[in-house]
PDB file of N, CA and C in Angstrom:
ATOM      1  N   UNK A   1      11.850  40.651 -38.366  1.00  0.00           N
ATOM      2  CA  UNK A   1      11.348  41.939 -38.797  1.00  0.00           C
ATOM      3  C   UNK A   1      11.932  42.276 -40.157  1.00  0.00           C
ATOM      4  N   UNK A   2      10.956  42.218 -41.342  1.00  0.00           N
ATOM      5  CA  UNK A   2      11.845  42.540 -42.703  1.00  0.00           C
ATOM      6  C   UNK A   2      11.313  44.621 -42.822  1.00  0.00           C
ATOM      7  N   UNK A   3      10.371  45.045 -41.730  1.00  0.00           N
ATOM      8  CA  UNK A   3      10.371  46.507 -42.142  1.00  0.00           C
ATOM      9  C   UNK A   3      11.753  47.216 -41.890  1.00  0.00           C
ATOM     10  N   UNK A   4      11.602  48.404 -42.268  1.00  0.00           N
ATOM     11  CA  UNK A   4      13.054  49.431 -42.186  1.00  0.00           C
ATOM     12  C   UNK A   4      12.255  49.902 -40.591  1.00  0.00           C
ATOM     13  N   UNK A   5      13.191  50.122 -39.814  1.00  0.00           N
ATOM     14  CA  UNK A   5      12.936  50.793 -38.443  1.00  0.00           C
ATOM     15  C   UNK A   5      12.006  52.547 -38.936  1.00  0.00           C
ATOM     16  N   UNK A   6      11.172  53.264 -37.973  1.00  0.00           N
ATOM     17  CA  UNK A   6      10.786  54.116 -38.362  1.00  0.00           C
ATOM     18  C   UNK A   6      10.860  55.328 -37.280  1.00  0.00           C
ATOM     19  N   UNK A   7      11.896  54.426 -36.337  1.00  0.00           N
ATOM     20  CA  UNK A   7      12.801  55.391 -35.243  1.00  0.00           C
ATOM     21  C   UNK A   7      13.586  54.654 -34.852  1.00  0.00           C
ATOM     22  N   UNK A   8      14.597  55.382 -34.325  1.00  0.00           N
ATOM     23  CA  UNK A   8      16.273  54.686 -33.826  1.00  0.00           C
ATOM     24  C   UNK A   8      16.633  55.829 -32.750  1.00  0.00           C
ATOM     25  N   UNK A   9      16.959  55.265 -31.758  1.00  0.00           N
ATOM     26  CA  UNK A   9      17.661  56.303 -30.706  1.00  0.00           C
ATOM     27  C   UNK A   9      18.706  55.237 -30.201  1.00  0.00           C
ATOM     28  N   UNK A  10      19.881  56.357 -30.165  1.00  0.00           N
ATOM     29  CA  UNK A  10      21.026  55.183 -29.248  1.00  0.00           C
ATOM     30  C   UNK A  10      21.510  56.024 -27.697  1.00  0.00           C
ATOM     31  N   UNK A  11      21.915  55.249 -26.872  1.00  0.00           N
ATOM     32  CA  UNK A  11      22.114  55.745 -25.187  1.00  0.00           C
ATOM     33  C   UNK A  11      23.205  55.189 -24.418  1.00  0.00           C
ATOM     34  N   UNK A  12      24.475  56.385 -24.698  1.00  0.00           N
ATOM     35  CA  UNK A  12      25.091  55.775 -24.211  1.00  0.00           C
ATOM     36  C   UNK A  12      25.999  55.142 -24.809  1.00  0.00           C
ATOM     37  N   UNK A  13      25.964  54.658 -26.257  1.00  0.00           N
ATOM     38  CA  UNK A  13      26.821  53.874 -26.861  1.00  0.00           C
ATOM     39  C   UNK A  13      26.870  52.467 -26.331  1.00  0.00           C
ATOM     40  N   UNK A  14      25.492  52.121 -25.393  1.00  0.00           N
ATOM     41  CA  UNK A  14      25.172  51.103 -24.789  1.00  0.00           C
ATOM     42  C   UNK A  14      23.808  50.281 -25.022  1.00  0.00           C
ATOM     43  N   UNK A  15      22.809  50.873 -25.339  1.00  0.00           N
ATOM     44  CA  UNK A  15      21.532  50.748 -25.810  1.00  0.00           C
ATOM     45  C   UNK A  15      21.191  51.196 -26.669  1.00  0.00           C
ATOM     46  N   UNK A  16      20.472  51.082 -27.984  1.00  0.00           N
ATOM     47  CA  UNK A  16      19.902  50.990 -28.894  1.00  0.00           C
ATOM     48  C   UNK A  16      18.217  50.720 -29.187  1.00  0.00           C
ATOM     49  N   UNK A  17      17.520  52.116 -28.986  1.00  0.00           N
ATOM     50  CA  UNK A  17      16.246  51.914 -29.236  1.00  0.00           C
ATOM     51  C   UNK A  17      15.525  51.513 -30.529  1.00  0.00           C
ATOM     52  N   UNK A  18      14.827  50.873 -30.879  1.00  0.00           N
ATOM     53  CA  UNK A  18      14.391  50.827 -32.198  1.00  0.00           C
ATOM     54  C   UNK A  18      12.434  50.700 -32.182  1.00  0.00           C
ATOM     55  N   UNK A  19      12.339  50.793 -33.049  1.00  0.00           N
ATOM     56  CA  UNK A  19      10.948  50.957 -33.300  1.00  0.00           C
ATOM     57  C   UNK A  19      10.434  50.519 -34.919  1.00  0.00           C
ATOM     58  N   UNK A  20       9.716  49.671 -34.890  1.00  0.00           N
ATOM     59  CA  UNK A  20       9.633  49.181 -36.307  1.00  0.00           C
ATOM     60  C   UNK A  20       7.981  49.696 -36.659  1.00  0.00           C
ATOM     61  N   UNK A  21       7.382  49.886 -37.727  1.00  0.00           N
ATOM     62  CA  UNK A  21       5.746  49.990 -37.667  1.00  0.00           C
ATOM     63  C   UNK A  21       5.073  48.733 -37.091  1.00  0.00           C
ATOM     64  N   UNK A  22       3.929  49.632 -36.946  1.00  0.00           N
ATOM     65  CA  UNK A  22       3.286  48.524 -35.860  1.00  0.00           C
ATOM     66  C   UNK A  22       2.355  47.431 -36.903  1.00  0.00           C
ATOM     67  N   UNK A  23       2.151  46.486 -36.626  1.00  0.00           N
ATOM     68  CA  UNK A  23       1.662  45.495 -37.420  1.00  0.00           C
ATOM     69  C   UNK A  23       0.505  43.809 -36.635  1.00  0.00           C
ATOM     70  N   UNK A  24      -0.339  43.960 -36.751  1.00  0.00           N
ATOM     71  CA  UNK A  24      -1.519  43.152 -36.046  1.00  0.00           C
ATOM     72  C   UNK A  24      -0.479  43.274 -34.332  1.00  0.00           C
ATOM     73  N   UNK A  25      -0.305  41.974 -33.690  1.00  0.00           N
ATOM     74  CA  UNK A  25      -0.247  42.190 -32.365  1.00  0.00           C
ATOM     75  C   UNK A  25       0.966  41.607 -32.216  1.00  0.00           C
ATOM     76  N   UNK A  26       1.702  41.924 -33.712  1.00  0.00           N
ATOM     77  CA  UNK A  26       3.094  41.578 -33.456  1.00  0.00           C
ATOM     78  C   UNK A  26       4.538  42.901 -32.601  1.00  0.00           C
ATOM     79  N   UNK A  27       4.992  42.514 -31.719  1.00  0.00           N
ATOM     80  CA  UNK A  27       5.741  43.535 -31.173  1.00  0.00           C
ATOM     81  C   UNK A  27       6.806  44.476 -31.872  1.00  0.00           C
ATOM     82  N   UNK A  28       6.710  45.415 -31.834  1.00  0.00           N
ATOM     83  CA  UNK A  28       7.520  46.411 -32.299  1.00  0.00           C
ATOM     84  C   UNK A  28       7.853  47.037 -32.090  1.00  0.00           C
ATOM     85  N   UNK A  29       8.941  46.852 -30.884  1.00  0.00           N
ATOM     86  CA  UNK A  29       9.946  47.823 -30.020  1.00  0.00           C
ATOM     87  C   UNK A  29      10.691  47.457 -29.515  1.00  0.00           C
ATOM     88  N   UNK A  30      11.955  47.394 -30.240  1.00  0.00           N
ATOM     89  CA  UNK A  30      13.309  46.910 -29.906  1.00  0.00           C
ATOM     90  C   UNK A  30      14.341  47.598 -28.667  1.00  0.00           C
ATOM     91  N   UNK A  31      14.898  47.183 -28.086  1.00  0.00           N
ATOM     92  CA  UNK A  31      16.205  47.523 -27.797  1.00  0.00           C
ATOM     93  C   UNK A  31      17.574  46.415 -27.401  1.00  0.00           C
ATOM     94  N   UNK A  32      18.700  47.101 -28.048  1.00  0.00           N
ATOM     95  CA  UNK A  32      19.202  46.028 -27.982  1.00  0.00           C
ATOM     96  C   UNK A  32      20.953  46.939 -27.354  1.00  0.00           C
ATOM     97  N   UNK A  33      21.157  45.980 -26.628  1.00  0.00           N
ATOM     98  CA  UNK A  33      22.294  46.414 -25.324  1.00  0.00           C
ATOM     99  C   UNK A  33      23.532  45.483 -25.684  1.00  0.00           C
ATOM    100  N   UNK A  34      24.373  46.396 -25.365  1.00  0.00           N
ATOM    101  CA  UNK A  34      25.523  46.244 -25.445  1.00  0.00           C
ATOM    102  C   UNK A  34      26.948  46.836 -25.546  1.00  0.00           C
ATOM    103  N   UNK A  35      28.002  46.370 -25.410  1.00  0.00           N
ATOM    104  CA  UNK A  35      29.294  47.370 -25.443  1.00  0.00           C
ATOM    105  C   UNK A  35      29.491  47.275 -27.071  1.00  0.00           C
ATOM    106  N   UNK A  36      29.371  48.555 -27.697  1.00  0.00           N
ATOM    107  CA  UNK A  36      29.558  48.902 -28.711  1.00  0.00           C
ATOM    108  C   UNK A  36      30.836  50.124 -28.917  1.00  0.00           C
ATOM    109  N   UNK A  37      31.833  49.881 -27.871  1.00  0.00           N
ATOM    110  CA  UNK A  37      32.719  50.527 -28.238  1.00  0.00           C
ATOM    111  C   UNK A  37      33.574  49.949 -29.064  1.00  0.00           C
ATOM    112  N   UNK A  38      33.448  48.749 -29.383  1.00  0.00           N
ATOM    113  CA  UNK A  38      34.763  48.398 -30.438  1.00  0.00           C
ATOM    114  C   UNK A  38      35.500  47.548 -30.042  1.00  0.00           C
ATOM    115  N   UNK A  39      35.900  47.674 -28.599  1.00  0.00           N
ATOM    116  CA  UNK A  39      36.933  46.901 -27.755  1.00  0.00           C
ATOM    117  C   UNK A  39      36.625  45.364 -27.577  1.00  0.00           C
ATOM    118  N   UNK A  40      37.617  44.763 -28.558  1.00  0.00           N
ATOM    119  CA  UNK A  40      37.002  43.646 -28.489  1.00  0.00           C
ATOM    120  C   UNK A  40      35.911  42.696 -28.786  1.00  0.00           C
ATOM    121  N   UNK A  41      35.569  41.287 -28.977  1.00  0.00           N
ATOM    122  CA  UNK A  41      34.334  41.405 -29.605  1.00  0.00           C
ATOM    123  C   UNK A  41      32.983  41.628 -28.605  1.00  0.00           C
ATOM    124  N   UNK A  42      31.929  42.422 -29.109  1.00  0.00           N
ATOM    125  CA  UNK A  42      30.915  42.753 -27.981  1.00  0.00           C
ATOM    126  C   UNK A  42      29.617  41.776 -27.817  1.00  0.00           C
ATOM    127  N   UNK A  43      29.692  41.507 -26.877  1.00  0.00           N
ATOM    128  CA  UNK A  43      28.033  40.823 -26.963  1.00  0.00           C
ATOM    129  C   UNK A  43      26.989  41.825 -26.870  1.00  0.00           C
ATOM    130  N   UNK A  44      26.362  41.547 -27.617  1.00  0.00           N
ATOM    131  CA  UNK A  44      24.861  41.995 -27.783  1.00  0.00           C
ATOM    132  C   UNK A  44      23.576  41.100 -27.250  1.00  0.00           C
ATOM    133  N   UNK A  45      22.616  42.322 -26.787  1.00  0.00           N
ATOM    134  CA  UNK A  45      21.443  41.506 -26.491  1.00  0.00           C
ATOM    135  C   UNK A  45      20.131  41.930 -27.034  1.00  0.00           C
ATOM    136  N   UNK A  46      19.068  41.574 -27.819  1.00  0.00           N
ATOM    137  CA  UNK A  46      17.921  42.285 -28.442  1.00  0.00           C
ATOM    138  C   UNK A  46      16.997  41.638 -27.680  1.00  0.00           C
ATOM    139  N   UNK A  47      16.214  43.209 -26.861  1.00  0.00           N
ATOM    140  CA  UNK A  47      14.976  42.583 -26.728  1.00  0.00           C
ATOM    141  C   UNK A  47      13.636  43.140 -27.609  1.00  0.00           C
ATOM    142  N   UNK A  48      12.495  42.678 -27.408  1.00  0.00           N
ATOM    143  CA  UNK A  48      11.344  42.994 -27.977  1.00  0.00           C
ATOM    144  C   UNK A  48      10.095  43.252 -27.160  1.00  0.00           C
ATOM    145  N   UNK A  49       9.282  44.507 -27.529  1.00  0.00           N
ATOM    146  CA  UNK A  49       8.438  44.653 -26.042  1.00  0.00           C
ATOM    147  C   UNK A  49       7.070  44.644 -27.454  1.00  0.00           C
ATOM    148  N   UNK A  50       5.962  45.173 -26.770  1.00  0.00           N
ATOM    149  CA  UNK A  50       4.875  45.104 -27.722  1.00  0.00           C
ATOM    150  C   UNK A  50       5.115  46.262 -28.002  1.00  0.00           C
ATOM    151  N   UNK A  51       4.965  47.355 -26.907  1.00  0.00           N
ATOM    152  CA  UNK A  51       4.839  48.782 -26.802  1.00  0.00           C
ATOM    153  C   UNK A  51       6.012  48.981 -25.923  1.00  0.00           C
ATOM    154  N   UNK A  52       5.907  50.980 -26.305  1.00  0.00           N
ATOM    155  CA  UNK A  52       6.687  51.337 -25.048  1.00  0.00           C
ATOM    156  C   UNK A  52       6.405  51.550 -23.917  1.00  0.00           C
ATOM    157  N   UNK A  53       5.161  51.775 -24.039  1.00  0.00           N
ATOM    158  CA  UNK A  53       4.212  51.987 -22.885  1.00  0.00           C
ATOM    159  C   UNK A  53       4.158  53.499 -21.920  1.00  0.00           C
ATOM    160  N   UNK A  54       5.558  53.976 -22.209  1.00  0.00           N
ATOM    161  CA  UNK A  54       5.669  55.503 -22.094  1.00  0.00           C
ATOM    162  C   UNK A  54       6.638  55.866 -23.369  1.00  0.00           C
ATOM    163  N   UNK A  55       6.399  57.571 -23.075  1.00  0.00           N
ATOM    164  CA  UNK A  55       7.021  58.501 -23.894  1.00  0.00           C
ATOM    165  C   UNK A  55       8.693  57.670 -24.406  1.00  0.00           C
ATOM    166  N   UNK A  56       8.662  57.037 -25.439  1.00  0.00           N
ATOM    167  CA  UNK A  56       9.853  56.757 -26.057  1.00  0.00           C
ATOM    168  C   UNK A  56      10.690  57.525 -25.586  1.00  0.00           C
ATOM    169  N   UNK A  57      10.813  58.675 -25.947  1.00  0.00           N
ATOM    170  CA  UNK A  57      11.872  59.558 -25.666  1.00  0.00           C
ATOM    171  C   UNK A  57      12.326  59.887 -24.312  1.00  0.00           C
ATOM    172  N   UNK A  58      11.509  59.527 -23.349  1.00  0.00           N
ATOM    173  CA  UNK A  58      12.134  59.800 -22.025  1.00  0.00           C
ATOM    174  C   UNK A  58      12.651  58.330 -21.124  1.00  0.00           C
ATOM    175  N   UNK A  59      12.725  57.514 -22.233  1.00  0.00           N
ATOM    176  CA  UNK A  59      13.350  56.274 -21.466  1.00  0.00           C
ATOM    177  C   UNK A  59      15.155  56.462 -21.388  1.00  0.00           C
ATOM    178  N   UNK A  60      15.297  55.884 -20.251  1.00  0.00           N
ATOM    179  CA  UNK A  60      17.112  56.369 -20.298  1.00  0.00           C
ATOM    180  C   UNK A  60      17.843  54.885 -20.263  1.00  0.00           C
ATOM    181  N   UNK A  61      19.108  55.621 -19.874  1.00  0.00           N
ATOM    182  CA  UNK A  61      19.928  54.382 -20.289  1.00  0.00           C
ATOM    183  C   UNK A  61      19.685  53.301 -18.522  1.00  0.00           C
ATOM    184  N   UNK A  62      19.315  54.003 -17.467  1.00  0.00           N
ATOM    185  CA  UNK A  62      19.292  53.592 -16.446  1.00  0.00           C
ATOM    186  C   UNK A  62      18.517  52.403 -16.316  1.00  0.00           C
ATOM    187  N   UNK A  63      17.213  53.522 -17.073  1.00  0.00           N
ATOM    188  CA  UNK A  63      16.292  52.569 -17.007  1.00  0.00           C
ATOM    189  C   UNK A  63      16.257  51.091 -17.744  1.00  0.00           C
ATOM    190  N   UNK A  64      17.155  51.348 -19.551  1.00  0.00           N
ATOM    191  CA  UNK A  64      17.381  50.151 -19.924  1.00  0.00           C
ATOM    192  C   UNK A  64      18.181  49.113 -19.372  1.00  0.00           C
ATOM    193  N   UNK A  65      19.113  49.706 -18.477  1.00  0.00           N
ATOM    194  CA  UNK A  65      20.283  48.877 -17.863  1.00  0.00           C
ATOM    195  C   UNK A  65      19.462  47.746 -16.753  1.00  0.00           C
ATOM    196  N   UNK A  66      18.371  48.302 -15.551  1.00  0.00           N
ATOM    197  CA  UNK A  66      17.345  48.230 -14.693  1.00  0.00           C
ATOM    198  C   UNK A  66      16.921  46.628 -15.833  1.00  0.00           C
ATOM    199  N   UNK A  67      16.768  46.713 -16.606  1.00  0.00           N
ATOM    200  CA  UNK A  67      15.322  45.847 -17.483  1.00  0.00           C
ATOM    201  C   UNK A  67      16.245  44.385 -18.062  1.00  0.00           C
ATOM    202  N   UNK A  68      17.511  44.695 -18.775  1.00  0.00           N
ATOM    203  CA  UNK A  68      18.311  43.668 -19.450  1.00  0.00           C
ATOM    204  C   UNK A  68      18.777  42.947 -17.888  1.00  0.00           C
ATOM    205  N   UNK A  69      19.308  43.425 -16.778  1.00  0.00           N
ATOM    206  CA  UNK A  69      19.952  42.965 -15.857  1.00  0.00           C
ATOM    207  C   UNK A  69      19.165  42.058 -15.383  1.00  0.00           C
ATOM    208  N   UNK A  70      17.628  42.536 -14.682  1.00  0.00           N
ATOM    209  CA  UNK A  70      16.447  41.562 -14.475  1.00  0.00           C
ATOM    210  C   UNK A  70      16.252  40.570 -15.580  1.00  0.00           C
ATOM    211  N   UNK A  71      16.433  40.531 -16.499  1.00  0.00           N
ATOM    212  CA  UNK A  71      15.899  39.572 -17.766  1.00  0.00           C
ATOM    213  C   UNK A  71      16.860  38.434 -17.811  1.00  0.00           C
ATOM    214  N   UNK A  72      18.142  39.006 -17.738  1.00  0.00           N
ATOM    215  CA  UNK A  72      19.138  38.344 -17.971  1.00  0.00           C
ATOM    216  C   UNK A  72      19.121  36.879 -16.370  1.00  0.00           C
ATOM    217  N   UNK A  73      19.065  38.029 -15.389  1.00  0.00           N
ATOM    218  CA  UNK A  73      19.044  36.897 -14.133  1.00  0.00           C
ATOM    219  C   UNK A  73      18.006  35.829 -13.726  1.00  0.00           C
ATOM    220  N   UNK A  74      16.902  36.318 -14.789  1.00  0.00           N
ATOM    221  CA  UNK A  74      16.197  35.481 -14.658  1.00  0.00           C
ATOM    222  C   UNK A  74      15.656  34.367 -15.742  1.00  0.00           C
ATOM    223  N   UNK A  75      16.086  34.706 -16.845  1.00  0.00           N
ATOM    224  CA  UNK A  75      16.420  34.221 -18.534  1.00  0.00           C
ATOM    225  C   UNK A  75      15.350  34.301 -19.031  1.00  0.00           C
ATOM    226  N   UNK A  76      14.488  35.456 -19.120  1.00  0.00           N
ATOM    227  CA  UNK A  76      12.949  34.739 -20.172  1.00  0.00           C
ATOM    228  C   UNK A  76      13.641  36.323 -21.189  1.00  0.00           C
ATOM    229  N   UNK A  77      14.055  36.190 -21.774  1.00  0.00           N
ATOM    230  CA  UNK A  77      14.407  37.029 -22.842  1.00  0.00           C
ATOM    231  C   UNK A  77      13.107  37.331 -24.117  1.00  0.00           C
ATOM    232  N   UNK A  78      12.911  36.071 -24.330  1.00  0.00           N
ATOM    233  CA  UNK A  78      11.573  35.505 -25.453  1.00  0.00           C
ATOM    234  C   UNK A  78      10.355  36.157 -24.884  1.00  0.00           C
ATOM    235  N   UNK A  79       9.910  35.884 -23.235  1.00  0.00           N
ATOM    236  CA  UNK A  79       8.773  35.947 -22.881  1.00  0.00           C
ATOM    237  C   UNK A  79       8.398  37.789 -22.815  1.00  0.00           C
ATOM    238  N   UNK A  80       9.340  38.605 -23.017  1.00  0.00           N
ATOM    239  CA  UNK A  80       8.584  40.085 -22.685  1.00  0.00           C
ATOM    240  C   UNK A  80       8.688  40.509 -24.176  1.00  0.00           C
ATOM    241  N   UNK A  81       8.536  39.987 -25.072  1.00  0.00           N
ATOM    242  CA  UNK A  81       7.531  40.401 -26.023  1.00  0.00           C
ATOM    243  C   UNK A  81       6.191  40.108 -25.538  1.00  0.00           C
ATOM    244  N   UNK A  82       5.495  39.749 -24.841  1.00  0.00           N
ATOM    245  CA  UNK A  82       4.317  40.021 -24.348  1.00  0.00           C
ATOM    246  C   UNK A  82       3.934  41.540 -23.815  1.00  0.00           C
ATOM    247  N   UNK A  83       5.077  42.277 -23.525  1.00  0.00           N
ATOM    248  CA  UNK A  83       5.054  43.587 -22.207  1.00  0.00           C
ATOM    249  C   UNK A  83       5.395  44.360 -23.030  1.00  0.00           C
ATOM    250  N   UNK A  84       4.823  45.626 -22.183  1.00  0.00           N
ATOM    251  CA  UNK A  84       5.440  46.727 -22.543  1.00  0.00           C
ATOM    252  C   UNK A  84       6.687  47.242 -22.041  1.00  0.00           C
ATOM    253  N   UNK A  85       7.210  48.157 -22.872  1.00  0.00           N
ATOM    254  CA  UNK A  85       8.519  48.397 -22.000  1.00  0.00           C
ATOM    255  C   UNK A  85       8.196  49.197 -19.967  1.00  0.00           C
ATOM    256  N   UNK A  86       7.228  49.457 -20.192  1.00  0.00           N
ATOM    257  CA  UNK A  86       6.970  50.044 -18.892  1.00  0.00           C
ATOM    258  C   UNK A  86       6.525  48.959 -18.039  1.00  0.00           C
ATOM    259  N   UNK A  87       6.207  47.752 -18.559  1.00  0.00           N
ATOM    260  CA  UNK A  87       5.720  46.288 -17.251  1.00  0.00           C
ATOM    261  C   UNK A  87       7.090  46.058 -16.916  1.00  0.00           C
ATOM    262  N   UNK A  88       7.572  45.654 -17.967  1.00  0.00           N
ATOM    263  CA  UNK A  88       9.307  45.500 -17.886  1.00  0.00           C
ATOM    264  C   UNK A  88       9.875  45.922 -16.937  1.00  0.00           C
ATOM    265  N   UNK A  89       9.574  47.331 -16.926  1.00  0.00           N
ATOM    266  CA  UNK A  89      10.578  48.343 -15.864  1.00  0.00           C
ATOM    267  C   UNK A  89      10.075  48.207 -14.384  1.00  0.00           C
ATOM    268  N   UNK A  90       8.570  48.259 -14.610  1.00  0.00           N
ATOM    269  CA  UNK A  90       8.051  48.191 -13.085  1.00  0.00           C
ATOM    270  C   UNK A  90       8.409  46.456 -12.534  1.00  0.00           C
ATOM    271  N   UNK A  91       8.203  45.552 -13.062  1.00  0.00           N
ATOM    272  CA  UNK A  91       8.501  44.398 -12.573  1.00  0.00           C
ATOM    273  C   UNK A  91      10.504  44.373 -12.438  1.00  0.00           C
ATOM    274  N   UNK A  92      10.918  44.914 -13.355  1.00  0.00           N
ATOM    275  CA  UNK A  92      12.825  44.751 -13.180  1.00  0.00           C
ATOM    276  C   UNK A  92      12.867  45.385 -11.686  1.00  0.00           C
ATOM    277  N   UNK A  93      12.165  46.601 -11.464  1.00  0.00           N
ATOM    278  CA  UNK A  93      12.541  47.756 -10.424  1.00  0.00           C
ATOM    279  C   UNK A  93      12.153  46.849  -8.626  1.00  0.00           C
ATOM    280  N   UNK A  94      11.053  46.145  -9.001  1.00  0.00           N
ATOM    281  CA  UNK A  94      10.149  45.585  -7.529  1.00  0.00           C
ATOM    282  C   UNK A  94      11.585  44.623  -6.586  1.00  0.00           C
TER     283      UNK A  94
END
């Protein structure tokens, strides 16, 4: 992504929403998780959805926690840039 983000929300000091402009059917909706307190060095994780699929603003940290945990246990990190953040959630939640 070489655009400047054209929203940023952070949650938690744990998640990191981002949002880049939207561009042909390339995805543009970041979030990226992690311990960002300082302590130590932190791993980070970025994912990429197409959409959010709901109200940006009412996604929480629960819900991001719900989505990286499923992704992670199952490793397709790459593959939900296909999804929206709301397939994400309903498939992490089942």
């Amino acid at each position: 992504m070489l655009n400047q983000p054209v929203w940023e929300k952070e949650l938690s000091n744990v998640f990191t929403l981002i949002e880049y402009p939207q561009t042909s059917n390339a995805p543009y909706c970041l979030i990226i998780g992690g311990d960002k307190s300082g302590a130590g060095s932190a791993k980070t994780l970025s994912i990429f959805f197409q959409t959010w699929g709901i109200e940006r603003e009412t996604i929480t940290n629960l819900q991001c926690s719900i989505v990286f945990q499923a992704v992670l246990e199952v490793g397709i990190v790459d593959e939900m840039s296909g999804f929206t953040f709301k397939d994400a959630l309903a498939w992490a939640s089942d």
